[in-house]
């Protein structure tokens, strides 16, 4: 059928990822899982579908509104494609692992789907990989999540990233102490989120509060920057809940100093995102030029309890698409390089198959050039396909144990015996 006769476009918000970028995404996913395994985490595989009413237990209204739903003709119930993996992990822990000893150290990876406004330009498909630490309520557990996220970024060779720390109980304490409720509180929260000090001041003229609360509310939009912000907040904030939250984030920063990751930290005590979901420390990773967070996480002590199993919890997830874009922005070109293309001039394919098999067993990516074409065409193909070298097996009897190894794309050529070939391609660990 002529492709011109029908529409082959994709829905907005999803994309095909071709070999180079697909390989980069796969490698980034494996880097997260490798770091997680090194820290003692074990991977689980949540399903791609759940019953909507079960999944909704662990979601706030924001995520629920962005969930793809459809009817299940087998049961008559509504199915949903998960928009986030964390509620699934909470369900698994509360139902499948409830009799296992705490803490649970769980890693995961996969794709989720979310509705997005067409004008936003945001992807509806998100490739995630992350961890959840369930059963520990301590600053050390929170610090471990941040340190792991930093280790993932370093493993990906990402430069100039910052980790923005917040504490939702800090903001909640300030808002509660003010006595503001309803629309007045909602509007001030929005102004704080936008770092709009002038609007906060205007709203406080219209909604008088105590002088102490006034100072605390006016401070929220400017309590961001380096770790010295913590000392500034200590002089301004006096309500008990915020002071406990402030001490918590100080304790986390002190432990992160021991982890050696303090230099990449920034503080934002006026961060209001996650107030309805998180219960303590929050953090996000950013680089200049990428608007979306590369990773985000924090404490969510109430989530597993929604499924009948009360347990403190913290974790983080990496947005692998955003991380890949950040790497591309700093000049990391995605490319899936293969090691060898085997070009066989002999009529007998036995030796070509034998060499290819042995090289693969040694850990190398080896393709055979099965198409009948001349060597020049195969060298051009190798250069365009990201193949490092071409191994030529000669056709004459005298050449049976001597091969030509041609580097791509510079065409440097050498004759090698089988023993010399094994020396150049030793087993990979």
PDB file of C-alpha atoms in Angstrom, residues 2-186:
ATOM      1  CA  UNK A   2       1.246   3.464  -0.880  1.00  0.00           C
ATOM      2  CA  UNK A   3       2.137   5.279   2.361  1.00  0.00           C
ATOM      3  CA  UNK A   4       0.951   8.525   0.753  1.00  0.00           C
ATOM      4  CA  UNK A   5      -2.617   7.213   0.846  1.00  0.00           C
ATOM      5  CA  UNK A   6      -2.886   7.108   4.639  1.00  0.00           C
ATOM      6  CA  UNK A   7      -1.714   9.112   7.647  1.00  0.00           C
ATOM      7  CA  UNK A   8       1.357   7.620   9.359  1.00  0.00           C
ATOM      8  CA  UNK A   9       1.831  10.409  11.912  1.00  0.00           C
ATOM      9  CA  UNK A  10       2.016   9.746  15.643  1.00  0.00           C
ATOM     10  CA  UNK A  11      -0.279  11.210  18.303  1.00  0.00           C
ATOM     11  CA  UNK A  12       0.997  14.413  19.836  1.00  0.00           C
ATOM     12  CA  UNK A  13       3.219  13.949  22.844  1.00  0.00           C
ATOM     13  CA  UNK A  14       4.831  10.646  21.825  1.00  0.00           C
ATOM     14  CA  UNK A  15       7.823   9.894  19.607  1.00  0.00           C
ATOM     15  CA  UNK A  16       9.849   7.192  17.915  1.00  0.00           C
ATOM     16  CA  UNK A  17      13.374   6.837  19.283  1.00  0.00           C
ATOM     17  CA  UNK A  18      15.791   5.562  16.645  1.00  0.00           C
ATOM     18  CA  UNK A  19      18.914   3.465  17.342  1.00  0.00           C
ATOM     19  CA  UNK A  20      21.280   6.121  18.705  1.00  0.00           C
ATOM     20  CA  UNK A  21      18.826   7.746  21.111  1.00  0.00           C
ATOM     21  CA  UNK A  22      17.146   4.442  21.962  1.00  0.00           C
ATOM     22  CA  UNK A  23      20.532   3.050  22.991  1.00  0.00           C
ATOM     23  CA  UNK A  24      21.201   6.161  25.107  1.00  0.00           C
ATOM     24  CA  UNK A  25      17.840   5.811  26.898  1.00  0.00           C
ATOM     25  CA  UNK A  26      18.456   2.125  27.533  1.00  0.00           C
ATOM     26  CA  UNK A  27      21.917   2.860  28.924  1.00  0.00           C
ATOM     27  CA  UNK A  28      20.587   5.625  31.192  1.00  0.00           C
ATOM     28  CA  UNK A  29      17.935   3.253  32.521  1.00  0.00           C
ATOM     29  CA  UNK A  30      20.574   0.637  33.251  1.00  0.00           C
ATOM     30  CA  UNK A  31      22.775   3.231  34.968  1.00  0.00           C
ATOM     31  CA  UNK A  32      19.967   4.048  37.403  1.00  0.00           C
ATOM     32  CA  UNK A  33      19.384   0.354  38.085  1.00  0.00           C
ATOM     33  CA  UNK A  34      23.118  -0.329  38.484  1.00  0.00           C
ATOM     34  CA  UNK A  35      23.471   2.462  41.027  1.00  0.00           C
ATOM     35  CA  UNK A  36      20.382   1.175  42.825  1.00  0.00           C
ATOM     36  CA  UNK A  37      21.746  -2.378  42.926  1.00  0.00           C
ATOM     37  CA  UNK A  38      25.064  -1.105  44.277  1.00  0.00           C
ATOM     38  CA  UNK A  39      23.136   0.535  47.151  1.00  0.00           C
ATOM     39  CA  UNK A  40      21.278  -2.706  47.917  1.00  0.00           C
ATOM     40  CA  UNK A  41      18.031  -2.117  46.015  1.00  0.00           C
ATOM     41  CA  UNK A  42      16.104  -4.860  44.207  1.00  0.00           C
ATOM     42  CA  UNK A  43      14.090  -4.339  41.052  1.00  0.00           C
ATOM     43  CA  UNK A  44      10.356  -4.968  40.703  1.00  0.00           C
ATOM     44  CA  UNK A  45       8.294  -4.851  37.501  1.00  0.00           C
ATOM     45  CA  UNK A  46       4.888  -3.215  37.998  1.00  0.00           C
ATOM     46  CA  UNK A  47       2.183  -3.947  35.400  1.00  0.00           C
ATOM     47  CA  UNK A  48       1.401  -1.661  32.478  1.00  0.00           C
ATOM     48  CA  UNK A  49      -2.315  -1.686  33.372  1.00  0.00           C
ATOM     49  CA  UNK A  50      -4.214  -1.451  36.640  1.00  0.00           C
ATOM     50  CA  UNK A  51      -7.833  -1.092  37.682  1.00  0.00           C
ATOM     51  CA  UNK A  52      -8.465   2.631  37.801  1.00  0.00           C
ATOM     52  CA  UNK A  53     -10.112   2.651  41.221  1.00  0.00           C
ATOM     53  CA  UNK A  54      -7.167   0.761  42.758  1.00  0.00           C
ATOM     54  CA  UNK A  55      -4.567   3.025  41.164  1.00  0.00           C
ATOM     55  CA  UNK A  56      -6.529   6.141  42.141  1.00  0.00           C
ATOM     56  CA  UNK A  57      -6.111   5.314  45.845  1.00  0.00           C
ATOM     57  CA  UNK A  58      -2.463   6.313  45.592  1.00  0.00           C
ATOM     58  CA  UNK A  59      -2.896   9.364  43.344  1.00  0.00           C
ATOM     59  CA  UNK A  60      -3.794  12.953  44.048  1.00  0.00           C
ATOM     60  CA  UNK A  61      -6.389  14.771  41.984  1.00  0.00           C
ATOM     61  CA  UNK A  62      -3.710  16.228  39.708  1.00  0.00           C
ATOM     62  CA  UNK A  63      -2.390  12.860  38.560  1.00  0.00           C
ATOM     63  CA  UNK A  64      -5.831  11.287  38.457  1.00  0.00           C
ATOM     64  CA  UNK A  65      -7.030  13.971  36.056  1.00  0.00           C
ATOM     65  CA  UNK A  66      -4.118  13.179  33.713  1.00  0.00           C
ATOM     66  CA  UNK A  67      -4.650   9.400  33.648  1.00  0.00           C
ATOM     67  CA  UNK A  68      -5.550   7.490  30.479  1.00  0.00           C
ATOM     68  CA  UNK A  69      -8.623   5.314  31.168  1.00  0.00           C
ATOM     69  CA  UNK A  70     -10.669   2.827  29.173  1.00  0.00           C
ATOM     70  CA  UNK A  71     -13.195   0.040  29.708  1.00  0.00           C
ATOM     71  CA  UNK A  72     -12.174  -3.552  30.329  1.00  0.00           C
ATOM     72  CA  UNK A  73     -14.657  -5.674  28.379  1.00  0.00           C
ATOM     73  CA  UNK A  74     -13.668  -8.769  30.397  1.00  0.00           C
ATOM     74  CA  UNK A  75     -14.643  -7.375  33.815  1.00  0.00           C
ATOM     75  CA  UNK A  76     -16.683  -4.280  33.082  1.00  0.00           C
ATOM     76  CA  UNK A  77     -14.346  -2.245  35.304  1.00  0.00           C
ATOM     77  CA  UNK A  78     -12.368   0.807  34.308  1.00  0.00           C
ATOM     78  CA  UNK A  79      -8.694   0.228  33.479  1.00  0.00           C
ATOM     79  CA  UNK A  80      -5.935   2.830  33.690  1.00  0.00           C
ATOM     80  CA  UNK A  81      -2.433   3.226  32.309  1.00  0.00           C
ATOM     81  CA  UNK A  82      -0.296   4.317  35.278  1.00  0.00           C
ATOM     82  CA  UNK A  83       0.758   8.001  35.068  1.00  0.00           C
ATOM     83  CA  UNK A  84       3.426   7.418  37.737  1.00  0.00           C
ATOM     84  CA  UNK A  85       5.175   4.377  39.212  1.00  0.00           C
ATOM     85  CA  UNK A  86       5.278   5.355  42.898  1.00  0.00           C
ATOM     86  CA  UNK A  87       1.597   4.536  43.666  1.00  0.00           C
ATOM     87  CA  UNK A  88       2.167   1.120  42.108  1.00  0.00           C
ATOM     88  CA  UNK A  89       5.173   0.498  44.358  1.00  0.00           C
ATOM     89  CA  UNK A  90       3.086   1.567  47.372  1.00  0.00           C
ATOM     90  CA  UNK A  91       0.399  -0.950  46.423  1.00  0.00           C
ATOM     91  CA  UNK A  92       2.948  -3.738  45.894  1.00  0.00           C
ATOM     92  CA  UNK A  93       4.560  -3.087  49.278  1.00  0.00           C
ATOM     93  CA  UNK A  94       1.240  -2.863  51.112  1.00  0.00           C
ATOM     94  CA  UNK A  95      -0.249  -6.002  49.561  1.00  0.00           C
ATOM     95  CA  UNK A  96       2.504  -8.292  48.276  1.00  0.00           C
ATOM     96  CA  UNK A  97       5.398  -7.486  50.625  1.00  0.00           C
ATOM     97  CA  UNK A  98       3.562  -6.609  53.850  1.00  0.00           C
ATOM     98  CA  UNK A  99       4.839  -9.756  55.619  1.00  0.00           C
ATOM     99  CA  UNK A 100       8.467  -9.124  54.632  1.00  0.00           C
ATOM    100  CA  UNK A 101      10.831  -7.330  57.048  1.00  0.00           C
ATOM    101  CA  UNK A 102      11.388  -3.602  56.685  1.00  0.00           C
ATOM    102  CA  UNK A 103      12.938  -1.621  55.155  1.00  0.00           C
ATOM    103  CA  UNK A 104      12.124  -2.358  51.526  1.00  0.00           C
ATOM    104  CA  UNK A 105      14.690  -1.107  49.032  1.00  0.00           C
ATOM    105  CA  UNK A 106      12.965  -1.232  45.652  1.00  0.00           C
ATOM    106  CA  UNK A 107      14.024  -0.069  42.191  1.00  0.00           C
ATOM    107  CA  UNK A 108      11.973   0.077  39.003  1.00  0.00           C
ATOM    108  CA  UNK A 109      12.033   1.288  35.418  1.00  0.00           C
ATOM    109  CA  UNK A 110       9.408   1.709  32.725  1.00  0.00           C
ATOM    110  CA  UNK A 111       7.197   4.053  30.750  1.00  0.00           C
ATOM    111  CA  UNK A 112       4.178   5.930  32.038  1.00  0.00           C
ATOM    112  CA  UNK A 113       1.569   7.961  30.169  1.00  0.00           C
ATOM    113  CA  UNK A 114      -0.060  11.229  31.177  1.00  0.00           C
ATOM    114  CA  UNK A 115      -2.498  13.535  29.457  1.00  0.00           C
ATOM    115  CA  UNK A 116      -0.852  16.842  28.568  1.00  0.00           C
ATOM    116  CA  UNK A 117      -2.305  20.046  27.170  1.00  0.00           C
ATOM    117  CA  UNK A 118      -1.752  20.132  23.416  1.00  0.00           C
ATOM    118  CA  UNK A 119      -0.326  23.664  23.571  1.00  0.00           C
ATOM    119  CA  UNK A 120       2.191  22.811  26.294  1.00  0.00           C
ATOM    120  CA  UNK A 121       4.539  20.871  24.011  1.00  0.00           C
ATOM    121  CA  UNK A 122       5.147  18.394  26.835  1.00  0.00           C
ATOM    122  CA  UNK A 123       5.528  14.698  26.210  1.00  0.00           C
ATOM    123  CA  UNK A 124       2.640  12.477  27.233  1.00  0.00           C
ATOM    124  CA  UNK A 125       5.038   9.553  27.502  1.00  0.00           C
ATOM    125  CA  UNK A 126       7.618   9.562  30.297  1.00  0.00           C
ATOM    126  CA  UNK A 127      10.389   7.012  30.666  1.00  0.00           C
ATOM    127  CA  UNK A 128      11.148   6.650  34.362  1.00  0.00           C
ATOM    128  CA  UNK A 129      13.694   4.817  36.478  1.00  0.00           C
ATOM    129  CA  UNK A 130      13.920   5.244  40.205  1.00  0.00           C
ATOM    130  CA  UNK A 131      13.952   3.849  43.709  1.00  0.00           C
ATOM    131  CA  UNK A 132      11.721   3.753  46.779  1.00  0.00           C
ATOM    132  CA  UNK A 133      13.012   3.258  50.335  1.00  0.00           C
ATOM    133  CA  UNK A 134      10.092   2.170  52.497  1.00  0.00           C
ATOM    134  CA  UNK A 135      10.202   1.646  56.248  1.00  0.00           C
ATOM    135  CA  UNK A 136      12.751   4.251  57.383  1.00  0.00           C
ATOM    136  CA  UNK A 137      11.912   7.655  58.842  1.00  0.00           C
ATOM    137  CA  UNK A 138      15.210   9.470  59.291  1.00  0.00           C
ATOM    138  CA  UNK A 139      17.285  12.267  57.754  1.00  0.00           C
ATOM    139  CA  UNK A 140      19.846   9.614  56.774  1.00  0.00           C
ATOM    140  CA  UNK A 141      17.276   7.848  54.581  1.00  0.00           C
ATOM    141  CA  UNK A 142      16.396  11.149  52.873  1.00  0.00           C
ATOM    142  CA  UNK A 143      20.078  11.951  52.389  1.00  0.00           C
ATOM    143  CA  UNK A 144      20.638   8.518  50.856  1.00  0.00           C
ATOM    144  CA  UNK A 145      18.060   9.291  48.154  1.00  0.00           C
ATOM    145  CA  UNK A 146      19.740  12.578  47.263  1.00  0.00           C
ATOM    146  CA  UNK A 147      23.217  11.011  47.263  1.00  0.00           C
ATOM    147  CA  UNK A 148      22.019   8.209  44.983  1.00  0.00           C
ATOM    148  CA  UNK A 149      20.459  10.675  42.540  1.00  0.00           C
ATOM    149  CA  UNK A 150      23.741  12.611  42.420  1.00  0.00           C
ATOM    150  CA  UNK A 151      25.625   9.355  41.809  1.00  0.00           C
ATOM    151  CA  UNK A 152      23.325   8.597  38.858  1.00  0.00           C
ATOM    152  CA  UNK A 153      24.031  12.038  37.360  1.00  0.00           C
ATOM    153  CA  UNK A 154      27.769  11.553  37.792  1.00  0.00           C
ATOM    154  CA  UNK A 155      27.574   8.078  36.238  1.00  0.00           C
ATOM    155  CA  UNK A 156      25.838   9.661  33.219  1.00  0.00           C
ATOM    156  CA  UNK A 157      28.697  12.228  33.021  1.00  0.00           C
ATOM    157  CA  UNK A 158      26.289  15.119  33.412  1.00  0.00           C
ATOM    158  CA  UNK A 159      27.904  18.459  34.252  1.00  0.00           C
ATOM    159  CA  UNK A 160      26.697  21.593  36.053  1.00  0.00           C
ATOM    160  CA  UNK A 161      23.578  20.073  37.596  1.00  0.00           C
ATOM    161  CA  UNK A 162      22.051  21.378  40.801  1.00  0.00           C
ATOM    162  CA  UNK A 163      19.933  19.611  43.397  1.00  0.00           C
ATOM    163  CA  UNK A 164      17.211  21.862  44.776  1.00  0.00           C
ATOM    164  CA  UNK A 165      16.183  20.883  48.336  1.00  0.00           C
ATOM    165  CA  UNK A 166      12.883  21.873  49.921  1.00  0.00           C
ATOM    166  CA  UNK A 167      10.804  20.855  52.939  1.00  0.00           C
ATOM    167  CA  UNK A 168       7.032  20.914  52.552  1.00  0.00           C
ATOM    168  CA  UNK A 169       6.434  21.010  56.310  1.00  0.00           C
ATOM    169  CA  UNK A 170       8.359  24.296  56.425  1.00  0.00           C
ATOM    170  CA  UNK A 171       5.870  26.003  54.103  1.00  0.00           C
ATOM    171  CA  UNK A 172       2.920  24.247  55.716  1.00  0.00           C
ATOM    172  CA  UNK A 173       3.985  25.517  59.132  1.00  0.00           C
ATOM    173  CA  UNK A 174       4.140  29.106  57.899  1.00  0.00           C
ATOM    174  CA  UNK A 175       0.742  28.867  56.200  1.00  0.00           C
ATOM    175  CA  UNK A 176      -0.905  27.200  59.202  1.00  0.00           C
ATOM    176  CA  UNK A 177       0.514  29.719  61.681  1.00  0.00           C
ATOM    177  CA  UNK A 178      -0.878  32.581  59.592  1.00  0.00           C
ATOM    178  CA  UNK A 179      -4.473  31.467  60.169  1.00  0.00           C
ATOM    179  CA  UNK A 180      -5.316  32.121  56.508  1.00  0.00           C
ATOM    180  CA  UNK A 181      -7.827  29.751  54.896  1.00  0.00           C
ATOM    181  CA  UNK A 182      -9.789  29.285  51.689  1.00  0.00           C
ATOM    182  CA  UNK A 183      -9.210  31.526  48.691  1.00  0.00           C
ATOM    183  CA  UNK A 184      -6.903  33.911  50.566  1.00  0.00           C
ATOM    184  CA  UNK A 185      -4.520  31.074  51.434  1.00  0.00           C
ATOM    185  CA  UNK A 186      -4.746  29.642  47.902  1.00  0.00           C
TER     186      UNK A 186
END
